PDB file of C-alpha atoms in Angstrom:
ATOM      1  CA  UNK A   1     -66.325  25.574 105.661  1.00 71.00           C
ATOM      2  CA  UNK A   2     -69.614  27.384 105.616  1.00 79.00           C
ATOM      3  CA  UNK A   3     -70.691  28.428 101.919  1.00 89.00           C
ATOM      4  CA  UNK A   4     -72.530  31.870 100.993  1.00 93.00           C
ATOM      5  CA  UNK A   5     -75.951  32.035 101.060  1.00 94.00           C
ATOM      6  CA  UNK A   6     -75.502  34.452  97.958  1.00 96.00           C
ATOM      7  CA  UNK A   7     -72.790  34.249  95.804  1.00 97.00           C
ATOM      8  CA  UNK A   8     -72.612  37.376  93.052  1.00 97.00           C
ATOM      9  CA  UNK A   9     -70.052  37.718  90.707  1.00 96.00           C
ATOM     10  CA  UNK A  10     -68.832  40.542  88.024  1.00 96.00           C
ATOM     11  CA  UNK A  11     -72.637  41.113  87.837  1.00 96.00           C
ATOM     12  CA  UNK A  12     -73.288  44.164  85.028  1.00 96.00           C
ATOM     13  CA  UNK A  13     -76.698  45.407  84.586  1.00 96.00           C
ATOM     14  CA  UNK A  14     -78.135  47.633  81.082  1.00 95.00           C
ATOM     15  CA  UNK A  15     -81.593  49.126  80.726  1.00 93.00           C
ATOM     16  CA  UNK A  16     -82.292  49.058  77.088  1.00 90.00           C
ATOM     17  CA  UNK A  17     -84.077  52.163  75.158  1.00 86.00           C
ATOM     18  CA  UNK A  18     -84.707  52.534  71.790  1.00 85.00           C
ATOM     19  CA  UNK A  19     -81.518  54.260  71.051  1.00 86.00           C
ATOM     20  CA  UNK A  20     -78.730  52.731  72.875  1.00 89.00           C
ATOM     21  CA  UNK A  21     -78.310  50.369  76.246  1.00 88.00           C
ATOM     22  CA  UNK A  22     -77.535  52.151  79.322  1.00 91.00           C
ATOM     23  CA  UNK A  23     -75.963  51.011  81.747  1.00 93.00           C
ATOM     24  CA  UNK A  24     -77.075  50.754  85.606  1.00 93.00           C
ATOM     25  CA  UNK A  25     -74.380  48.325  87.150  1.00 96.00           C
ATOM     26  CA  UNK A  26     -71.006  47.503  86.569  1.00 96.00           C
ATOM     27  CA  UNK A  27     -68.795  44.927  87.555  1.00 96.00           C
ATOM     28  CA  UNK A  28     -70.815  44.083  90.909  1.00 96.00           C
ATOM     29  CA  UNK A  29     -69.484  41.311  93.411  1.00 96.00           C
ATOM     30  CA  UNK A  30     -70.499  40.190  96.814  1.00 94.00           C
ATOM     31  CA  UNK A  31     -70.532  37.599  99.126  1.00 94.00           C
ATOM     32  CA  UNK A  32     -73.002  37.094 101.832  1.00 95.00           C
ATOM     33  CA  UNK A  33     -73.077  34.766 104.676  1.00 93.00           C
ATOM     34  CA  UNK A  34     -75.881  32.924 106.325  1.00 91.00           C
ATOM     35  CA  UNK A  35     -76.766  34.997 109.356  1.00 90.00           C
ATOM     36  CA  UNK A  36     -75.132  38.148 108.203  1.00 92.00           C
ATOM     37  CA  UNK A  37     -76.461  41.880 107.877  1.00 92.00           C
ATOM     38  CA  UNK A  38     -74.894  43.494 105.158  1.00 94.00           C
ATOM     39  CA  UNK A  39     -75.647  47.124 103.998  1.00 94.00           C
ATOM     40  CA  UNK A  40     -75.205  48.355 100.484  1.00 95.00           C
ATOM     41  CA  UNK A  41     -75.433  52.146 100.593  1.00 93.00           C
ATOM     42  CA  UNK A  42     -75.143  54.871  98.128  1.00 90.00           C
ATOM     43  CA  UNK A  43     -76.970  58.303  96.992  1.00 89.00           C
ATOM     44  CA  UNK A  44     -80.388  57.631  94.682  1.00 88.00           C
ATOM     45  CA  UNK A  45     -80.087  56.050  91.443  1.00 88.00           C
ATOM     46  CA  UNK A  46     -76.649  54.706  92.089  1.00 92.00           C
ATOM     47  CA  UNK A  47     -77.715  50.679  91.179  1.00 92.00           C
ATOM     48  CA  UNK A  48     -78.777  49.635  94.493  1.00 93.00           C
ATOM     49  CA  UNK A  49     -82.136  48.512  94.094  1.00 91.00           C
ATOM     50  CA  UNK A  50     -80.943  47.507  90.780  1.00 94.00           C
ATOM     51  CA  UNK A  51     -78.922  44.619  92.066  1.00 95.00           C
ATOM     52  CA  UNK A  52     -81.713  43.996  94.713  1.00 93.00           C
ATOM     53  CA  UNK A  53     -83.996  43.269  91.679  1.00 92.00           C
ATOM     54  CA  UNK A  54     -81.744  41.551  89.705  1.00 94.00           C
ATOM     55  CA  UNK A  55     -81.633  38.683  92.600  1.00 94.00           C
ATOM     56  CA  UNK A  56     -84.678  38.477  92.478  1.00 91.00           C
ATOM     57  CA  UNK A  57     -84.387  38.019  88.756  1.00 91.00           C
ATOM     58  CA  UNK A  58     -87.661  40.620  88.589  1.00 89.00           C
ATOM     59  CA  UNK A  59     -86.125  43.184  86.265  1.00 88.00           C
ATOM     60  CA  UNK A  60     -88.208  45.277  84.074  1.00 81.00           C
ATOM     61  CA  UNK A  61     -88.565  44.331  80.847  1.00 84.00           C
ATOM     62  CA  UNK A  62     -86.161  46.812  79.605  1.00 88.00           C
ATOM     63  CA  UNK A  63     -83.505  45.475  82.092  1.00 90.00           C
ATOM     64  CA  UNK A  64     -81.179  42.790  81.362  1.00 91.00           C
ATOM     65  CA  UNK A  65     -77.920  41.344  82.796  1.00 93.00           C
ATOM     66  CA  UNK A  66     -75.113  41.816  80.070  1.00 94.00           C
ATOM     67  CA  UNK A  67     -72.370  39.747  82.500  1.00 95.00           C
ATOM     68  CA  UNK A  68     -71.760  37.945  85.546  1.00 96.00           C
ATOM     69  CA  UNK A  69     -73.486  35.623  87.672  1.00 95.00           C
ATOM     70  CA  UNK A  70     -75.922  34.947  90.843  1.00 96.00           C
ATOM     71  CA  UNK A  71     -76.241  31.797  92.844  1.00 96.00           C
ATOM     72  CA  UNK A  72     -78.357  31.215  96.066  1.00 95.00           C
ATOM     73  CA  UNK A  73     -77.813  28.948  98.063  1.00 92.00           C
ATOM     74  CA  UNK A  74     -75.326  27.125  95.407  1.00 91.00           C
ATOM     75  CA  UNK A  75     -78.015  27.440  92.379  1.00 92.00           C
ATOM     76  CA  UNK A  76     -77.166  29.200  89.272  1.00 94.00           C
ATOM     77  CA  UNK A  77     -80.526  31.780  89.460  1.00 93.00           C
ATOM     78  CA  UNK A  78     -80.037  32.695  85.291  1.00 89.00           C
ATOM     79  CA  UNK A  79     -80.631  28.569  84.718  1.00 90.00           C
ATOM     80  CA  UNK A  80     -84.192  28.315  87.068  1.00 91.00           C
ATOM     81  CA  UNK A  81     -87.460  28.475  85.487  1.00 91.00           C
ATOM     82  CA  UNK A  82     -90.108  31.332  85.920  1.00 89.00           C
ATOM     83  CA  UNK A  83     -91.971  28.040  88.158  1.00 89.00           C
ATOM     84  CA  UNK A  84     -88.516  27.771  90.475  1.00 91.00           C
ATOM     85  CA  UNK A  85     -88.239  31.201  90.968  1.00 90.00           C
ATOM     86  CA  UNK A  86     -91.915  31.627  91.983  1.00 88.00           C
ATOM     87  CA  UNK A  87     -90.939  29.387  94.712  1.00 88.00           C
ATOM     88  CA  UNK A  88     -87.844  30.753  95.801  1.00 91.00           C
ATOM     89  CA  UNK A  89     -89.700  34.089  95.554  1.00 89.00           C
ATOM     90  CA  UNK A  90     -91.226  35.096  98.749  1.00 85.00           C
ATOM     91  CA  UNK A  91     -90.133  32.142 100.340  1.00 88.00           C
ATOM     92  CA  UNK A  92     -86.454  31.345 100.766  1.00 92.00           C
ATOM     93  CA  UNK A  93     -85.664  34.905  99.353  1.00 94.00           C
ATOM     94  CA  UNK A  94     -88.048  38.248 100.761  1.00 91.00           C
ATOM     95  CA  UNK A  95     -87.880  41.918 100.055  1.00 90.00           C
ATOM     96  CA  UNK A  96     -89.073  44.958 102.104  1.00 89.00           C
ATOM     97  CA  UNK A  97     -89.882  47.679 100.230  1.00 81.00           C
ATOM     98  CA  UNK A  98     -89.679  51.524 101.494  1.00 75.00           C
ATOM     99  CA  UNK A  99     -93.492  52.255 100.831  1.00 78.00           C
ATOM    100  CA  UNK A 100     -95.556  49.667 102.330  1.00 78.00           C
ATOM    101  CA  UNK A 101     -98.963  51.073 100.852  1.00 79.00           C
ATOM    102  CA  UNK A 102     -97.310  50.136  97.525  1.00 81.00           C
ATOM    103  CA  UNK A 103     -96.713  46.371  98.888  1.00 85.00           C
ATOM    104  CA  UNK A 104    -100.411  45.787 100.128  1.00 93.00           C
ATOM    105  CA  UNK A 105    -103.339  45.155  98.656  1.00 93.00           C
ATOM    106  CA  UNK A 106    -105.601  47.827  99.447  1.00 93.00           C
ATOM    107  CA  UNK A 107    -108.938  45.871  98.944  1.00 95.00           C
ATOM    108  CA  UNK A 108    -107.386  42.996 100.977  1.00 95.00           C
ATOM    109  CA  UNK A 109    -107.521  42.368 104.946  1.00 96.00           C
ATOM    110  CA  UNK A 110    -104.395  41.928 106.105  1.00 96.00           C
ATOM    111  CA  UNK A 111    -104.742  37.789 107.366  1.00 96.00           C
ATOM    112  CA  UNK A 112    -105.994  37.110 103.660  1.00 96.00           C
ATOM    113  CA  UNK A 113    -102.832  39.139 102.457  1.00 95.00           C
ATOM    114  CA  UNK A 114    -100.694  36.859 105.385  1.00 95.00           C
ATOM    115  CA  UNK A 115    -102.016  33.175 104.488  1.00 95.00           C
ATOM    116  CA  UNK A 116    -102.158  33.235 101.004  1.00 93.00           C
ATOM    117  CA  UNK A 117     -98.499  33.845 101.256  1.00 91.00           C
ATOM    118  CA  UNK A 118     -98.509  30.330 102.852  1.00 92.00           C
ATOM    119  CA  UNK A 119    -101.215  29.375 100.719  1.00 92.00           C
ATOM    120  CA  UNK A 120     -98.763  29.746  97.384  1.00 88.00           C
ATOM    121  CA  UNK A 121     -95.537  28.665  98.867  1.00 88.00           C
ATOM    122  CA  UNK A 122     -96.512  26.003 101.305  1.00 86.00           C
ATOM    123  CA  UNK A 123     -99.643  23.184 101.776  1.00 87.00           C
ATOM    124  CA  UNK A 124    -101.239  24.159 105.147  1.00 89.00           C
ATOM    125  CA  UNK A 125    -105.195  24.161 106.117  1.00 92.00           C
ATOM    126  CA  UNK A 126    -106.787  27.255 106.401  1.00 93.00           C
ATOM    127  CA  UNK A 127    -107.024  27.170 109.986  1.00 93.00           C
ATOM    128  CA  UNK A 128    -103.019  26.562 110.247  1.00 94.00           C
ATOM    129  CA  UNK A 129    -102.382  29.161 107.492  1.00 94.00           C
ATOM    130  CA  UNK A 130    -104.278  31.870 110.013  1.00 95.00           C
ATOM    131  CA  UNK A 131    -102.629  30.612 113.349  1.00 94.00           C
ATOM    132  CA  UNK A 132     -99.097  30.885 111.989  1.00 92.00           C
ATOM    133  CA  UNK A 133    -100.036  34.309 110.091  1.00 94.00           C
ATOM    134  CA  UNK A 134    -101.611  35.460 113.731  1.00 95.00           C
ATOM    135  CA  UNK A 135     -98.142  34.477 115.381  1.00 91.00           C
ATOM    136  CA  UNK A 136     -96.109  36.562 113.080  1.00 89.00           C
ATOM    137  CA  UNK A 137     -98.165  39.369 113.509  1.00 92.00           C
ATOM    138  CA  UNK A 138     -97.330  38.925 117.354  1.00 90.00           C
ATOM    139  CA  UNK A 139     -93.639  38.660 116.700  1.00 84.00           C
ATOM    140  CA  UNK A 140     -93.553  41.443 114.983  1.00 84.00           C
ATOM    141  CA  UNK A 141     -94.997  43.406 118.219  1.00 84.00           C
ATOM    142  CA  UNK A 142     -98.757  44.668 116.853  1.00 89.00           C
ATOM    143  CA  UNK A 143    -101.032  45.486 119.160  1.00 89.00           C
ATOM    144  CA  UNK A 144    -104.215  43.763 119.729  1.00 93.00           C
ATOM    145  CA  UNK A 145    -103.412  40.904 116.629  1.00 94.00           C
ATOM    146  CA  UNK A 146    -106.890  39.631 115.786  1.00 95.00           C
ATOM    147  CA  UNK A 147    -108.177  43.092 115.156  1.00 96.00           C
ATOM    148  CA  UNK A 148    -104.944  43.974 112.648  1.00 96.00           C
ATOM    149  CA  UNK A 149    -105.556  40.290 110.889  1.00 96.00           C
ATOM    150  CA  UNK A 150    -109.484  41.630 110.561  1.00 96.00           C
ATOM    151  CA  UNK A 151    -108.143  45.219 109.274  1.00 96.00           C
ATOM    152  CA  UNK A 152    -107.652  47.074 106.136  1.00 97.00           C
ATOM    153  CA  UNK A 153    -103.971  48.547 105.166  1.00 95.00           C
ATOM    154  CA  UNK A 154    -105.356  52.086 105.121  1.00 94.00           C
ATOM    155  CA  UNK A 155    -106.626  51.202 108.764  1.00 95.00           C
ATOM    156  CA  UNK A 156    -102.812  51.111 109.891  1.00 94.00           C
ATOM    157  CA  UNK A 157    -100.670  53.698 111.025  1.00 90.00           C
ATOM    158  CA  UNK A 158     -97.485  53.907 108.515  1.00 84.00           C
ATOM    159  CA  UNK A 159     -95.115  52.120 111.335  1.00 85.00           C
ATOM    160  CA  UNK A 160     -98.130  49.443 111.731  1.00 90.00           C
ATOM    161  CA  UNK A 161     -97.601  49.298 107.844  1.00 91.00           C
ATOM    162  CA  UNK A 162     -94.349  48.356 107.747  1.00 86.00           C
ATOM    163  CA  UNK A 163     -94.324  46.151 110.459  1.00 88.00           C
ATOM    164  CA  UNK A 164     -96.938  43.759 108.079  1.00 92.00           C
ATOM    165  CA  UNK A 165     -94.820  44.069 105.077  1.00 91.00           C
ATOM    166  CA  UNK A 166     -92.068  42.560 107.319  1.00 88.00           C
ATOM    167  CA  UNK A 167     -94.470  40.182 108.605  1.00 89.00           C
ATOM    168  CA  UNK A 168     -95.685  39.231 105.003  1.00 91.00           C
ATOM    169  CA  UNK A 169     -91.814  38.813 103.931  1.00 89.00           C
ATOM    170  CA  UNK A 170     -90.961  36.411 107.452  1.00 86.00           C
ATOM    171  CA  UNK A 171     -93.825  34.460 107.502  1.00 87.00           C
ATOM    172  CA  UNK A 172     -92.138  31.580 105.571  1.00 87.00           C
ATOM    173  CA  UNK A 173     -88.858  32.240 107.039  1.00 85.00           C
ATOM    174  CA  UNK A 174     -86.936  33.046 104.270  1.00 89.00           C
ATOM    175  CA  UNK A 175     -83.342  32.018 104.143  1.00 91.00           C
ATOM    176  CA  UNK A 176     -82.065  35.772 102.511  1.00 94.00           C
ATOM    177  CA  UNK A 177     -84.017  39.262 103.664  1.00 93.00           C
ATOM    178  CA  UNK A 178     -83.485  41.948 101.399  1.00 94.00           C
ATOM    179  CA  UNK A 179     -84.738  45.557 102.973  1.00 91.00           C
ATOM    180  CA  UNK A 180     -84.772  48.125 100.350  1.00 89.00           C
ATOM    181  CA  UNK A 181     -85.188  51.540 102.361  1.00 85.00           C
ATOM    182  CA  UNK A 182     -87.548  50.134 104.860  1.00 81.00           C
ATOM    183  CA  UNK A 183     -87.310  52.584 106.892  1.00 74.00           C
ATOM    184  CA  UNK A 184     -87.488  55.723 104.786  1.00 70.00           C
ATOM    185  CA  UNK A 185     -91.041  56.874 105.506  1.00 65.00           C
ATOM    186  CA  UNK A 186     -91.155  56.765 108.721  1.00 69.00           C
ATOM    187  CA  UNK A 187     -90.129  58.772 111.887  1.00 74.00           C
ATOM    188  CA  UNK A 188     -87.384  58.301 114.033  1.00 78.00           C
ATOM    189  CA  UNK A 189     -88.892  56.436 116.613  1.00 77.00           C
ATOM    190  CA  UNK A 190     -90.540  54.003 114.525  1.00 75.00           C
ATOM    191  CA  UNK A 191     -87.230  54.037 112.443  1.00 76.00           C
ATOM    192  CA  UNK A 192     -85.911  52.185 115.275  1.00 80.00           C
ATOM    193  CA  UNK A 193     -88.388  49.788 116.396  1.00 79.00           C
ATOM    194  CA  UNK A 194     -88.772  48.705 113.047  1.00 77.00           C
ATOM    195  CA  UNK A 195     -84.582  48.065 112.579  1.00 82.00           C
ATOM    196  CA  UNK A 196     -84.894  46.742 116.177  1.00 84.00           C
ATOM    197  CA  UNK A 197     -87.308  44.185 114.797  1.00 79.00           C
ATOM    198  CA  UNK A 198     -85.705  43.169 111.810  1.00 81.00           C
ATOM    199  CA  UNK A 199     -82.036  42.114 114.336  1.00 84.00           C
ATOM    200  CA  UNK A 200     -84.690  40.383 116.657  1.00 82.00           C
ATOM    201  CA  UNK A 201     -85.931  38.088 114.178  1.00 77.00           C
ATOM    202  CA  UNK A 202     -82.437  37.780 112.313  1.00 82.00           C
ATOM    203  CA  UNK A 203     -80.772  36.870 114.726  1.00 82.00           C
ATOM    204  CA  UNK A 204     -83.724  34.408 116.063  1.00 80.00           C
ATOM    205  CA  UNK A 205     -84.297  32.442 112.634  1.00 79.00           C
ATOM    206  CA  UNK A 206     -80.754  33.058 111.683  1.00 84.00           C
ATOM    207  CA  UNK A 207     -81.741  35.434 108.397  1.00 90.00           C
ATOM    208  CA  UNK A 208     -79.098  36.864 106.106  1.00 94.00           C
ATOM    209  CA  UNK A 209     -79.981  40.443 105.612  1.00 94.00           C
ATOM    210  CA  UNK A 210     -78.810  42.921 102.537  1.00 95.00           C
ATOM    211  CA  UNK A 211     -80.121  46.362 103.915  1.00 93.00           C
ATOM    212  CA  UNK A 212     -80.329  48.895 101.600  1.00 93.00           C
ATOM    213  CA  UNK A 213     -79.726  52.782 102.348  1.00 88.00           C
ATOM    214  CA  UNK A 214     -78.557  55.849 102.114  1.00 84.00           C
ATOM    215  CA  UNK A 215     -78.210  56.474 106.016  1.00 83.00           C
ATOM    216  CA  UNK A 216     -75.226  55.558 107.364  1.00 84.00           C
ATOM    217  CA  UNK A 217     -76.342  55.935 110.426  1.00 84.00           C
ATOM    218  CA  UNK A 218     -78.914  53.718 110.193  1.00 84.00           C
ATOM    219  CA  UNK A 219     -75.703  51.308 108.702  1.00 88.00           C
ATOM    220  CA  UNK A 220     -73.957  51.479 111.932  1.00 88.00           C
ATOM    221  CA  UNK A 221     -76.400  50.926 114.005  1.00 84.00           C
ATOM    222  CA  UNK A 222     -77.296  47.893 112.069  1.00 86.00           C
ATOM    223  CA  UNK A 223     -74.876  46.381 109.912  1.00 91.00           C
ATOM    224  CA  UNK A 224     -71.234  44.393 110.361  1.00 90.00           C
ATOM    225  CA  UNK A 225     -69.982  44.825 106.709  1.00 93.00           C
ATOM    226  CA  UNK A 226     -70.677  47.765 104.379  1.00 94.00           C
ATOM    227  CA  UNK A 227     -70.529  48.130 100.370  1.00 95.00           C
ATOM    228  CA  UNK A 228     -70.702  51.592  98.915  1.00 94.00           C
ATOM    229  CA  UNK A 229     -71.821  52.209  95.846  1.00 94.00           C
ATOM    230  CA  UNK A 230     -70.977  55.234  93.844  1.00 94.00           C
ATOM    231  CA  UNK A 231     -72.527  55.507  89.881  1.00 91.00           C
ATOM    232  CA  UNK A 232     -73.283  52.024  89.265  1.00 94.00           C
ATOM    233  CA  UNK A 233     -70.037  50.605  90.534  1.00 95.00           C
ATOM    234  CA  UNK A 234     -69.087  49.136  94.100  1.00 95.00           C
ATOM    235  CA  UNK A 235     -65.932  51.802  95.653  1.00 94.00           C
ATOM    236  CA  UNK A 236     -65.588  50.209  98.983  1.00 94.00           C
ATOM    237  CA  UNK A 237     -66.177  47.203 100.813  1.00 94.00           C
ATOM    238  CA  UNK A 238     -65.033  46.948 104.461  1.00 93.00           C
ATOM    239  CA  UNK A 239     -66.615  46.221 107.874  1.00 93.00           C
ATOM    240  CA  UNK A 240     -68.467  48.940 109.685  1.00 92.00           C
ATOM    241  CA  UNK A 241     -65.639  49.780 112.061  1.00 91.00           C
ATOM    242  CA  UNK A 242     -63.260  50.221 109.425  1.00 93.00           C
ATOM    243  CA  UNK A 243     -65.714  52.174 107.417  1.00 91.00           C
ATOM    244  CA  UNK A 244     -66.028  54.519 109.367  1.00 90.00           C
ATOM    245  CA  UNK A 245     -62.887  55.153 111.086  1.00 91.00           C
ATOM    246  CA  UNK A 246     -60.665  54.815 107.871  1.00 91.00           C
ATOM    247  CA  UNK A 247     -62.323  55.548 104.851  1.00 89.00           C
ATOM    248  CA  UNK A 248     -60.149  55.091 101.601  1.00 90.00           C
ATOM    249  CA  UNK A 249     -62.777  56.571  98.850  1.00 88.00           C
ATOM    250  CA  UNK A 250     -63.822  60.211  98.614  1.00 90.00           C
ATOM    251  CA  UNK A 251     -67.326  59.698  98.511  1.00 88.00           C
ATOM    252  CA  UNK A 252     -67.513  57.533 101.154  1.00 88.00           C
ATOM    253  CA  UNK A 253     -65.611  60.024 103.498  1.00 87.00           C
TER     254      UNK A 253
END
């Protein structure tokens, strides 16, 4: 029987203030298979990114888990250290984040920014760190590769952007993608090259993808199972199909 990749349970989420906690997520579960694309969608400031974070175990400071429980990949992610999770971080588990000028290093070429990804996670030479951060440039369909690795971020185009982000969060073929809005900022077009990409390499390297979202469309088109989230708590959870033809919870329909 093939086990979840991620395995979340009853997970409840406060932010602490000075008066009271408040709470962001209630009650959370989900299962997600290797190889699966699974959307979690819901309007702004509902808990998505919330949960995204809290696998990551990369809350704020304020933000705590009051209950529940995350595993990846069968380990318990409240017992690892800070030095495990730095090396789960980035490499078995990635995130995509909706603004990729906020996820590069604007005083940074973008090959330094691609091997020392490697560099952290990984013991390569220099000269392997650059071919293998060259070849995922290529797969994710940039133009003229040498010339991006030699570039600055504000050199790109937005779409160009994104696609290094995703390049940055492949490149050590993580075992569990998380997108967080990655295509939010950018036109239609590019919209779907860039969800095109992210199927292509899933479904080459075998990636289990969370994508988060507000667009359904964007769900359909990309997605075989579908949580919705509504004020911190999960109100359905069904395949696509099923979303969509039968929905049972008002603010899904």
């Amino acid at each position: 029987m093939v086990e979840p990749i991620l395995d979340i349970r009853n997970l409840s989420i406060s932010f602490s203030t000075r008066v009271v906690d408040i709470p962001a997520v209630m009650d959370f579960s989900c299962q997600v298979m290797p190889g699966e694309a699974m959307g979690l969608v819901g309007e702004s400031g509902c808990g998505k990114s919330t949960v995204a974070l809290a696998i990551l175990r990369d809350l704020a400071r304020i933000g705590r888990i009051t209950s529940g429980s995350i595993h990846f990949n069968g380990r318990d992610m409240a017992k690892l250290s800070e030095h495990e999770l730095r090396r789960i971080r980035g490499s078995e588990i990635a995130m995509v984040y909706q603004e990729p000028m906020a996820s590069l290093n604007p005083t940074m070429k973008i090959g330094r920014q691609l091997t020392e990804v490697l560099f952290i996670h990984e013991t390569v030479t220099s000269e392997q760190a650059y071919a293998r951060s060259l070849e995922m440039v290529k797969a994710v369909k940039l133009p003229d590769p040498e010339r991006i690795m030699g570039s600055y971020p504000h050199q790109l185009s937005g779409g160009q952007q994104q696609r290094i982000v995703i390049a940055i969060a492949l490149v050590n073929s993580p075992r569990l993608l998380i997108a967080d809005e990655p295509t939010t900022a950018l036109d239609v077009t590019v919209q779907a090259q860039i969800l095109d990409l992210i199927k292509a390499i899933q479904s080459e390297h075998g990636t289990a993808v969370i994508l988060i979202t507000h667009d359904l469309g964007v769900v359909a088109e990309f997605t075989e199972r579908v949580m919705v989230m509504y004020a911190g708590r999960v109100v359905e959870d069904a395949g696509v199909d099923e979303i969509f033809a039968q929905p049972t919870h008002p603010y899904t329909s």
